[in-house]
Short mmCIF file of C-alpha atoms and ligand atoms in Angstrom, two decimals:
data_model
loop_
_atom_site.label_atom_id
_atom_site.label_comp_id
_atom_site.label_asym_id
_atom_site.label_seq_id
_atom_site.Cartn_x
_atom_site.Cartn_y
_atom_site.Cartn_z
CA MET A 8 64.20 92.44 58.01
CA ARG A 9 66.29 90.55 55.44
CA VAL A 10 64.61 89.87 52.13
CA ARG A 11 65.41 87.06 49.77
CA GLU A 12 66.85 87.86 46.35
CA PRO A 13 64.09 87.15 43.78
CA ASP A 14 64.16 86.15 40.15
CA ARG A 15 65.28 88.75 37.73
CA LEU A 16 62.82 91.67 37.71
CA ALA A 17 60.56 92.00 34.67
CA LEU A 18 62.04 95.47 34.20
CA PHE A 19 65.33 93.72 33.34
CA GLY A 20 63.89 90.95 31.17
CA GLY A 21 62.71 88.52 33.86
CA PRO A 22 59.27 86.85 33.80
CA ARG A 23 56.32 89.14 34.53
CA THR A 24 54.36 88.28 37.68
CA LEU A 25 50.99 89.12 36.09
CA ARG A 26 50.33 88.19 32.51
CA ARG A 27 46.93 89.88 32.39
CA GLU A 28 44.95 92.14 34.71
CA PRO A 29 41.51 90.66 35.42
CA ALA A 30 39.02 93.48 34.73
CA GLU A 31 36.34 91.74 36.82
CA LEU A 32 38.28 92.53 40.01
CA PHE A 33 38.03 96.25 39.34
CA ARG A 34 34.72 96.91 37.58
CA TRP A 35 33.06 99.97 39.17
CA PRO A 36 30.46 101.15 39.76
CA ILE A 37 28.56 97.87 39.93
CA VAL A 38 25.29 98.66 38.18
CA THR A 39 22.54 96.06 38.37
CA ARG A 40 19.00 95.77 37.04
CA LYS A 41 17.82 97.38 40.23
CA ASP A 42 19.81 100.56 39.47
CA GLU A 43 18.51 100.52 35.91
CA GLN A 44 14.89 100.13 37.02
CA ALA A 45 15.22 102.93 39.56
CA VAL A 46 16.71 105.33 37.00
CA LEU A 47 14.16 104.32 34.37
CA GLY A 48 11.38 104.98 36.85
CA VAL A 49 12.54 108.60 37.15
CA LEU A 50 12.92 108.99 33.39
CA ARG A 51 9.49 107.54 32.65
CA ARG A 52 7.84 109.88 35.14
CA GLY A 53 9.80 112.80 33.72
CA ALA A 54 10.81 113.52 37.33
CA MET A 55 14.47 114.40 36.80
CA SER A 56 14.02 117.91 38.20
CA GLY A 57 11.77 116.94 41.11
CA THR A 58 12.79 116.39 44.71
CA ASP A 59 10.73 113.41 45.94
CA VAL A 60 13.35 110.74 45.16
CA THR A 61 16.16 113.00 46.35
CA LYS A 62 14.40 113.55 49.67
CA SER A 63 14.06 109.81 50.19
CA PHE A 64 17.76 109.43 49.39
CA GLU A 65 18.62 112.24 51.83
CA ALA A 66 16.62 110.60 54.63
CA GLU A 67 18.28 107.24 54.01
CA PHE A 68 21.75 108.77 53.77
CA ALA A 69 21.24 110.71 57.03
CA ALA A 70 20.02 107.57 58.81
CA TRP A 71 22.95 105.54 57.48
CA LEU A 72 25.45 108.16 58.62
CA GLY A 73 23.69 108.78 61.93
CA ARG A 74 23.00 112.46 61.32
CA ARG A 75 19.75 114.40 61.61
CA HIS A 76 19.83 116.13 58.24
CA ALA A 77 21.19 115.49 54.76
CA LEU A 78 20.87 117.54 51.59
CA GLY A 79 21.51 116.43 48.02
CA TYR A 80 23.80 118.24 45.55
CA PRO A 81 24.73 117.92 41.87
CA ASN A 82 28.31 117.16 43.00
CA GLY A 83 30.55 117.17 46.05
CA THR A 84 32.20 120.49 45.18
CA GLU A 85 28.88 122.33 45.57
CA ALA A 86 28.20 120.57 48.87
CA ILE A 87 31.55 121.87 50.15
CA ARG A 88 30.85 125.40 48.93
CA ALA A 89 27.47 125.43 50.68
CA ALA A 90 28.94 123.95 53.89
CA LEU A 91 31.57 126.69 53.95
CA TRP A 92 28.97 129.42 53.54
CA ALA A 93 26.73 127.81 56.16
CA CYS A 94 29.67 127.83 58.59
CA GLY A 95 29.97 131.59 58.17
CA VAL A 96 32.93 131.70 55.79
CA GLY A 97 32.90 134.95 53.85
CA ALA A 98 35.09 137.61 52.28
CA GLY A 99 38.23 138.30 54.30
CA ASP A 100 37.98 135.09 56.34
CA GLU A 101 40.39 132.17 56.45
CA VAL A 102 39.91 128.43 56.35
CA ILE A 103 42.49 125.76 57.15
CA CYS A 104 42.79 122.81 54.79
CA PRO A 105 45.40 120.13 54.09
CA SER A 106 47.45 121.01 51.04
CA MET A 107 47.71 117.47 49.70
CA THR A 108 44.18 116.76 48.54
CA TYR A 109 41.82 117.24 45.62
CA TRP A 110 41.29 120.93 44.75
CA ALA A 111 37.57 120.87 45.53
CA ALA A 112 38.27 120.76 49.27
CA ALA A 113 39.96 124.17 49.07
CA ALA A 114 39.03 126.14 45.94
CA PRO A 115 35.38 126.85 46.88
CA ALA A 116 36.65 128.97 49.81
CA LEU A 117 38.22 131.36 47.30
CA SER A 118 34.85 131.74 45.57
CA LEU A 119 33.53 133.10 48.88
CA GLY A 120 36.36 135.61 49.09
CA ALA A 121 38.17 133.67 51.81
CA ALA A 122 41.84 132.69 51.96
CA VAL A 123 43.01 129.11 52.38
CA HIS A 124 45.67 128.59 55.00
CA PHE A 125 47.14 125.27 54.02
CA ALA A 126 48.45 122.80 56.59
CA ASP A 127 50.81 119.88 56.21
CA ILE A 128 49.85 116.21 56.33
CA ASP A 129 51.01 113.40 58.56
CA PRO A 130 53.25 111.04 56.53
CA ASP A 131 51.65 107.95 58.11
CA THR A 132 47.99 108.90 57.64
CA LEU A 133 48.22 111.23 54.59
CA CYS A 134 45.57 113.29 56.41
CA ILE A 135 45.94 116.79 57.89
CA ASP A 136 48.57 116.78 60.65
CA PRO A 137 46.66 117.74 63.81
CA ARG A 138 49.87 119.31 65.22
CA ASP A 139 50.03 121.71 62.28
CA ILE A 140 46.65 123.38 62.80
CA GLU A 141 46.51 125.45 65.97
CA HIS A 142 49.35 127.88 65.17
CA ARG A 143 47.60 128.71 61.87
CA ILE A 144 44.40 129.88 63.56
CA GLY A 145 43.96 133.64 63.45
CA PRO A 146 41.16 136.08 64.30
CA ARG A 147 39.47 135.49 60.93
CA THR A 148 39.71 131.68 60.84
CA ARG A 149 36.20 130.30 60.50
CA ALA A 150 36.59 126.64 59.59
CA ILE A 151 38.95 123.68 59.39
CA ILE A 152 38.30 121.41 56.42
CA VAL A 153 39.52 117.89 57.05
CA VAL A 154 39.75 115.23 54.36
CA HIS A 155 39.71 111.58 55.39
CA TYR A 156 42.28 111.00 52.71
CA ALA A 157 41.97 107.82 50.64
CA GLY A 158 39.53 106.60 53.27
CA TYR A 159 41.88 106.97 56.24
CA PRO A 160 40.08 108.62 59.18
CA CYS A 161 41.61 111.91 60.36
CA GLU A 162 42.71 112.27 63.98
CA MET A 163 39.36 113.80 64.91
CA ASP A 164 39.70 114.02 68.72
CA ALA A 165 42.76 116.26 68.43
CA ILE A 166 41.26 118.30 65.58
CA LEU A 167 37.94 118.83 67.35
CA GLY A 168 39.81 119.78 70.53
CA VAL A 169 41.69 122.56 68.73
CA ALA A 170 38.56 123.70 66.92
CA ARG A 171 36.45 123.89 70.09
CA ARG A 172 39.16 125.83 71.94
CA HIS A 173 39.09 128.49 69.23
CA GLY A 174 35.40 128.46 68.28
CA VAL A 175 36.15 127.28 64.75
CA ARG A 176 33.87 124.96 62.75
CA VAL A 177 35.02 121.58 61.45
CA ILE A 178 33.91 120.50 57.97
CA GLU A 179 34.54 116.87 57.11
CA ASP A 180 35.20 116.17 53.46
CA LEU A 181 33.83 112.64 53.26
CA SER A 182 34.44 112.15 49.54
CA HIS A 183 37.05 109.41 50.02
CA ALA A 184 35.72 107.85 53.17
CA HIS A 185 32.18 106.52 52.86
CA GLY A 186 31.84 103.91 55.57
CA SER A 187 35.20 104.67 57.24
CA ARG A 188 35.20 104.76 61.02
CA TYR A 189 37.13 106.80 63.56
CA ARG A 190 37.31 105.04 66.95
CA GLY A 191 34.09 103.22 66.21
CA ARG A 192 32.16 106.24 64.91
CA LYS A 193 31.36 106.86 61.26
CA CYS A 194 33.43 109.47 59.47
CA GLY A 195 31.05 112.23 58.42
CA SER A 196 29.26 112.17 61.79
CA LEU A 197 32.06 113.73 63.84
CA GLY A 198 32.48 117.37 62.81
CA ASP A 199 29.92 120.17 62.55
CA ILE A 200 29.01 119.32 59.00
CA ALA A 201 30.10 116.84 56.32
CA ALA A 202 30.20 117.10 52.53
CA ALA A 203 30.74 114.22 50.16
CA SER A 204 31.23 113.50 46.51
CA LEU A 205 29.07 110.66 45.16
CA MET A 206 30.50 110.68 41.65
CA SER A 207 30.71 107.40 39.75
CA GLY A 208 34.24 106.52 40.78
CA LYS A 209 33.65 106.98 44.52
CA SER A 210 32.99 104.07 46.85
CA LEU A 211 29.37 105.25 47.18
CA PRO A 212 28.57 106.13 43.56
CA ALA A 213 25.39 107.93 42.50
CA GLY A 214 26.38 108.96 38.99
CA GLU A 215 27.39 112.60 39.43
CA ALA A 216 26.16 113.87 42.77
CA GLY A 217 27.06 115.09 46.24
CA MET A 218 25.63 115.17 49.74
CA MET A 219 25.82 117.38 52.82
CA ALA A 220 25.02 116.04 56.30
CA THR A 221 24.78 117.68 59.73
CA ASP A 222 23.00 117.50 63.08
CA ASP A 223 22.74 121.28 63.26
CA ARG A 224 19.35 122.55 62.10
CA LEU A 225 20.63 126.04 61.37
CA LEU A 226 23.54 124.80 59.25
CA PHE A 227 21.07 122.63 57.34
CA GLU A 228 18.69 125.53 56.74
CA ARG A 229 21.53 127.79 55.62
CA CYS A 230 22.50 125.18 53.05
CA VAL A 231 18.89 124.96 51.89
CA ALA A 232 18.62 128.76 51.63
CA TYR A 233 21.95 129.04 49.82
CA GLY A 234 21.15 126.90 46.80
CA HIS A 235 17.89 124.93 47.11
CA TYR A 236 15.45 127.70 46.23
CA GLU A 237 12.56 125.27 45.68
CA ARG A 238 12.61 124.32 49.37
CA THR A 239 12.48 127.83 50.78
CA GLY A 240 8.74 128.30 50.67
CA GLY A 241 8.82 130.85 47.87
CA PRO A 242 6.08 130.96 45.24
CA SER A 243 6.75 128.62 42.34
CA ARG A 244 4.78 127.80 39.24
CA PHE A 245 6.79 124.62 38.73
CA ASN A 246 7.05 122.97 42.15
CA PRO A 247 4.47 122.26 44.86
CA PRO A 248 4.84 124.54 47.91
CA ASP A 249 7.71 123.29 49.99
CA ASN A 250 9.36 124.94 52.96
CA GLN A 251 12.25 123.57 54.97
CA ILE A 252 13.18 126.99 56.39
CA THR A 253 12.14 127.99 59.91
CA ASP A 254 14.83 130.59 60.62
CA PRO A 255 13.21 134.04 60.13
CA GLU A 256 16.41 135.66 58.87
CA LEU A 257 16.69 133.05 56.09
CA ALA A 258 12.94 133.04 55.43
CA ARG A 259 13.15 136.65 54.23
CA TYR A 260 14.79 135.43 51.04
CA ALA A 261 12.23 132.74 50.22
CA GLY A 262 12.07 131.90 46.54
CA ILE A 263 15.57 132.95 45.50
CA PRO A 264 18.73 131.11 46.61
CA ILE A 265 20.94 133.40 48.68
CA GLY A 266 24.06 132.12 46.95
CA GLY A 267 22.58 132.48 43.50
CA TYR A 268 23.33 128.78 43.00
CA LYS A 269 20.99 126.03 41.89
CA HIS A 270 21.96 123.02 43.93
CA ARG A 271 19.21 120.49 43.19
CA MET A 272 20.38 116.92 42.56
CA ASN A 273 19.30 115.27 39.30
CA GLN A 274 16.86 112.58 40.43
CA THR A 275 18.26 109.90 38.12
CA CYS A 276 21.33 110.18 40.37
CA ALA A 277 19.22 110.16 43.53
CA ALA A 278 17.54 106.98 42.30
CA MET A 279 20.86 105.28 41.61
CA GLY A 280 22.24 106.57 44.92
CA ARG A 281 19.40 104.95 46.86
CA VAL A 282 20.08 101.57 45.29
CA GLN A 283 23.83 101.91 45.77
CA LEU A 284 23.39 102.90 49.42
CA GLU A 285 21.25 99.82 50.00
CA GLY A 286 24.09 97.59 48.74
CA PHE A 287 26.92 99.69 50.15
CA GLU A 288 27.77 97.77 53.33
CA ARG A 289 27.84 94.42 51.53
CA ARG A 290 30.08 95.71 48.75
CA ALA A 291 32.33 97.66 51.10
CA ALA A 292 32.77 94.54 53.25
CA GLU A 293 33.95 92.60 50.19
CA ILE A 294 36.33 95.42 49.23
CA ARG A 295 37.74 95.52 52.78
CA ARG A 296 38.27 91.78 52.77
CA ALA A 297 40.08 92.02 49.42
CA MET A 298 42.26 95.03 50.33
CA ASN A 299 43.19 93.57 53.71
CA ARG A 300 44.13 90.28 52.08
CA PHE A 301 46.43 92.17 49.69
CA TRP A 302 48.14 94.08 52.48
CA ASP A 303 48.29 91.16 54.93
CA ARG A 304 50.33 89.30 52.35
CA LEU A 305 52.85 92.13 52.24
CA GLU A 306 53.02 92.66 56.01
CA GLY A 307 56.55 92.82 57.41
CA LEU A 308 58.34 93.68 54.16
CA PRO A 309 60.77 96.60 54.42
CA GLY A 310 60.08 99.85 52.58
CA ILE A 311 56.33 99.52 52.09
CA ARG A 312 53.37 99.49 54.46
CA ALA A 313 49.61 99.54 54.23
CA HIS A 314 47.86 102.89 54.51
CA ARG A 315 45.23 101.64 56.96
CA PRO A 316 44.58 102.16 60.67
CA ALA A 317 46.03 99.60 63.09
CA PRO A 318 43.66 96.78 64.06
CA GLY A 319 41.94 97.05 67.43
CA THR A 320 41.69 100.86 67.37
CA GLY A 321 38.07 100.95 66.22
CA SER A 322 39.25 103.00 63.24
CA SER A 323 38.90 101.44 59.82
CA MET A 324 38.79 102.06 56.10
CA GLY A 325 35.31 102.13 54.54
CA GLY A 326 35.26 101.50 50.80
CA TRP A 327 39.05 102.02 50.39
CA TYR A 328 38.61 104.67 47.67
CA TYR A 329 41.94 105.51 45.93
CA PRO A 330 44.07 103.12 48.04
CA HIS A 331 47.74 103.78 48.68
CA GLY A 332 50.79 102.24 50.22
CA LEU A 333 53.31 104.15 52.32
CA TYR A 334 56.88 104.15 51.03
CA ARG A 335 60.05 104.46 53.08
CA ALA A 336 63.10 104.69 50.79
CA GLU A 337 65.59 104.45 53.67
CA GLU A 338 64.56 100.83 54.25
CA LEU A 339 65.35 99.96 50.63
CA GLY A 340 68.81 101.48 50.36
CA GLY A 341 67.44 104.87 49.24
CA LEU A 342 65.63 103.52 46.17
CA SER A 343 63.23 106.19 44.87
CA CYS A 344 59.51 105.58 45.01
CA ALA A 345 59.27 106.36 41.28
CA ARG A 346 61.77 103.63 40.42
CA PHE A 347 60.04 101.17 42.73
CA CYS A 348 56.70 101.86 41.02
CA GLU A 349 58.28 101.47 37.62
CA ALA A 350 59.44 97.99 38.61
CA VAL A 351 55.97 97.09 39.90
CA ARG A 352 54.36 98.26 36.66
CA ALA A 353 56.82 96.17 34.68
CA GLU A 354 55.58 93.15 36.66
CA GLY A 355 52.15 93.80 35.12
CA VAL A 356 50.42 96.12 37.63
CA SER A 357 49.30 99.08 35.55
CA GLY A 358 47.99 101.30 38.39
CA CYS A 359 51.09 101.73 40.56
CA PHE A 360 52.37 105.34 40.58
CA PRO A 361 54.28 107.44 43.08
CA GLY A 362 52.45 110.09 45.07
CA ALA A 363 48.78 111.04 45.35
CA ASN A 364 47.32 114.54 44.84
CA GLU A 365 49.75 117.36 44.20
CA ALA A 366 50.27 119.93 46.94
CA LEU A 367 47.77 122.76 46.46
CA HIS A 368 49.66 125.51 48.31
CA LEU A 369 52.10 125.83 45.39
CA HIS A 370 49.40 126.12 42.72
CA PRO A 371 49.19 129.58 41.11
CA LEU A 372 45.45 129.83 41.88
CA PHE A 373 46.29 130.16 45.58
CA HIS A 374 48.92 132.83 44.88
CA THR A 375 47.69 135.09 42.11
CA GLY A 376 44.15 133.90 41.23
CA ASP A 377 41.89 136.98 41.07
CA LEU A 378 38.32 135.67 41.13
CA PHE A 379 36.67 139.01 41.79
CA ARG A 380 38.65 140.98 39.17
CA GLN A 381 39.99 143.40 41.72
CA GLY A 382 43.51 143.49 40.30
CA LYS A 383 44.56 141.64 43.47
CA ALA A 384 44.91 137.97 44.39
CA THR A 385 41.73 136.79 46.09
CA MET A 386 43.90 135.27 48.85
CA ILE A 387 44.64 138.85 50.04
CA ALA A 388 41.93 140.90 48.32
CA PHE A 389 39.63 141.35 51.30
CA GLY A 390 42.14 142.48 53.88
CA GLN A 391 43.25 139.03 54.97
CA ARG A 392 46.74 138.57 56.36
CA ASP A 393 48.90 137.01 53.68
CA VAL A 394 48.94 133.25 54.34
CA ARG A 395 50.30 132.25 50.92
CA GLN A 396 53.12 129.73 51.21
CA GLY A 397 56.00 129.00 48.87
CA PRO A 398 58.21 125.96 48.21
CA GLY A 399 59.62 124.32 51.32
CA SER A 400 56.83 125.48 53.62
CA LEU A 401 54.89 122.22 53.84
CA PRO A 402 57.59 119.58 53.47
CA VAL A 403 55.50 116.42 53.79
CA CYS A 404 52.94 117.52 51.18
CA GLU A 405 55.76 118.56 48.87
CA ALA A 406 57.44 115.15 49.24
CA VAL A 407 54.27 113.16 48.56
CA GLU A 408 55.82 111.47 45.51
CA GLU A 409 58.50 110.02 47.78
CA ILE A 410 56.30 108.78 50.61
CA CYS A 411 53.39 106.96 49.02
CA PHE A 412 52.22 105.14 45.92
CA SER A 413 48.91 103.98 44.52
CA VAL A 414 47.88 100.34 44.68
CA PRO A 415 45.08 98.44 42.91
CA TRP A 416 41.58 99.04 44.30
CA PHE A 417 40.06 95.56 44.40
CA LYS A 418 36.28 95.47 44.34
CA ARG A 419 35.92 91.68 44.41
CA TYR A 420 37.39 89.12 46.73
CA HIS A 421 39.32 86.64 44.57
CA PRO A 422 42.19 85.52 46.83
CA ARG A 423 44.34 84.00 44.10
CA GLY A 424 44.10 87.02 41.81
CA ILE A 425 44.80 89.37 44.70
CA GLU A 426 47.82 87.36 45.77
CA ARG A 427 49.34 87.63 42.30
CA TYR A 428 49.16 91.39 42.65
CA ALA A 429 50.77 91.25 46.08
CA ASP A 430 53.49 89.02 44.63
CA ALA A 431 54.34 91.73 42.08
CA PHE A 432 54.90 94.27 44.86
CA ARG A 433 56.86 91.74 46.91
CA LYS A 434 59.10 90.96 43.95
CA ALA A 435 59.93 94.67 43.49
CA VAL A 436 60.81 94.97 47.19
CA GLU A 437 62.91 91.82 47.17
CA GLY A 438 64.58 92.92 43.95
CA HIS A 439 65.44 96.41 45.12
CA ARG A 440 69.17 95.61 44.97
CA GLN A 441 68.84 94.96 41.24
CA LEU A 442 67.16 98.34 40.89
CA LEU A 443 69.86 100.07 42.90
CA ASP A 444 72.67 98.31 41.05
CA ARG A 445 71.33 99.36 37.67
CA GLY A 446 70.96 102.97 38.75
CA GLU A 447 67.97 105.25 38.83
CA ALA A 448 65.98 106.02 35.72
CA GLU A 449 63.23 108.57 35.67
CA ALA A 450 60.02 106.61 35.64
CA PRO A 451 57.53 107.77 33.01
CA ARG A 452 54.18 108.66 34.65
C1 LIG B 512 38.60 114.97 48.51
C2 LIG B 512 37.57 115.42 47.51
N1 LIG B 512 36.79 116.46 47.81
C3 LIG B 512 35.84 116.90 46.96
C4 LIG B 512 35.66 116.32 45.74
C5 LIG B 512 34.67 116.93 44.80
O1 LIG B 512 33.62 116.13 44.49
P1 LIG B 512 32.90 116.22 43.05
O2 LIG B 512 33.89 115.74 42.03
O3 LIG B 512 31.72 115.32 43.20
O4 LIG B 512 32.52 117.63 42.85
C6 LIG B 512 36.43 115.22 45.38
C7 LIG B 512 36.23 114.56 44.07
O5 LIG B 512 36.97 113.80 43.58
C8 LIG B 512 37.43 114.76 46.29
O6 LIG B 512 38.23 113.74 45.97
#
């Protein structure tokens, strides 16, 4: 597609597209009187360490997601750790995880003595590449962790097919994808178990909290036994008798969490989470309308595309957490993504940067980290085969700074404001010749 030559880019002294960034489009989380009253109610009762509000939140979360069980956590990282343990991951085992994601999807496996066998991502979805999983499965592979990255649903049919063939569990990391759908079904209701962050910046914010959800009673009970000691039926001077354990093997440890963790959610967060969940669909619908308006206005331009599923597939973005665009330098004469983003920022868009999360497989923790002080990297300390991978092994993850960029995450639908933002991106695309002619400069991050 031919693009028209625009005015001089702001990077070279032309007029900026946006003179000011309207904070009201981005304010998050949206905290109302209802949140405040709910949190105050917990404070006034002194019920921060109880479980009554959390249990109501769990029931509502499970119903919303369409799962039988949910369990609250102080954060998403702990929900992932518990899910891994519940799925049978232990010392000497392996899990498969995309390398380009937040560390919390992978690092808890090390704390269980397991190795992480990283897989590459698909450059169009930024999620784990389903074609890069099966050949990584070995005799000790216990689980595949999938991350619906930046809200984009993973290719679950293919992933579940591989997992079922090999008897491997699938853990969905839902932290980015509250409300996202895969072929009509909610993300988080597709694998064996789901774990989610509900921290303040997420599209379902509960302060600082996490949630696990599953249909499998045994997985649920293992999570309870692992870190929710007060629900295991043990004697307690501080809590009323409470027992969510029916499995006799787990019941033997009543009163003390098997993992030695204390995974109870602070009830001020549970209270906020309940209110936020109540308003979630309405707010997510407004976000979707805003984000789709932004991308619809840029449709058809060379070099950049929306990171969203195609319409009519039944797959969709939920709350659009951490939204990105896909970048294809070859359509813009080889212009680097960093330089493109620099031009967009000069037009007044402060949040446009190349890349997303850095590839984890190159991080020293997954090469030499020795969590158990054995004088040996935990990745190989328990007799695992060596699945550590060096530079060049996962080329898409390693090129993430060239294939995608962050875009503004609009929370409110204000068409004119949103269009100004889109105009800034359009101007950088249309002005790519100016950028090429003036040569590449390293964009400060
Ligand atoms: C993909 C992913 N997984 C897990 C987590 C961990 O959640 P938390 O920060 O609540 O521990 C995050 C948090 O940002 C995340 O982005």
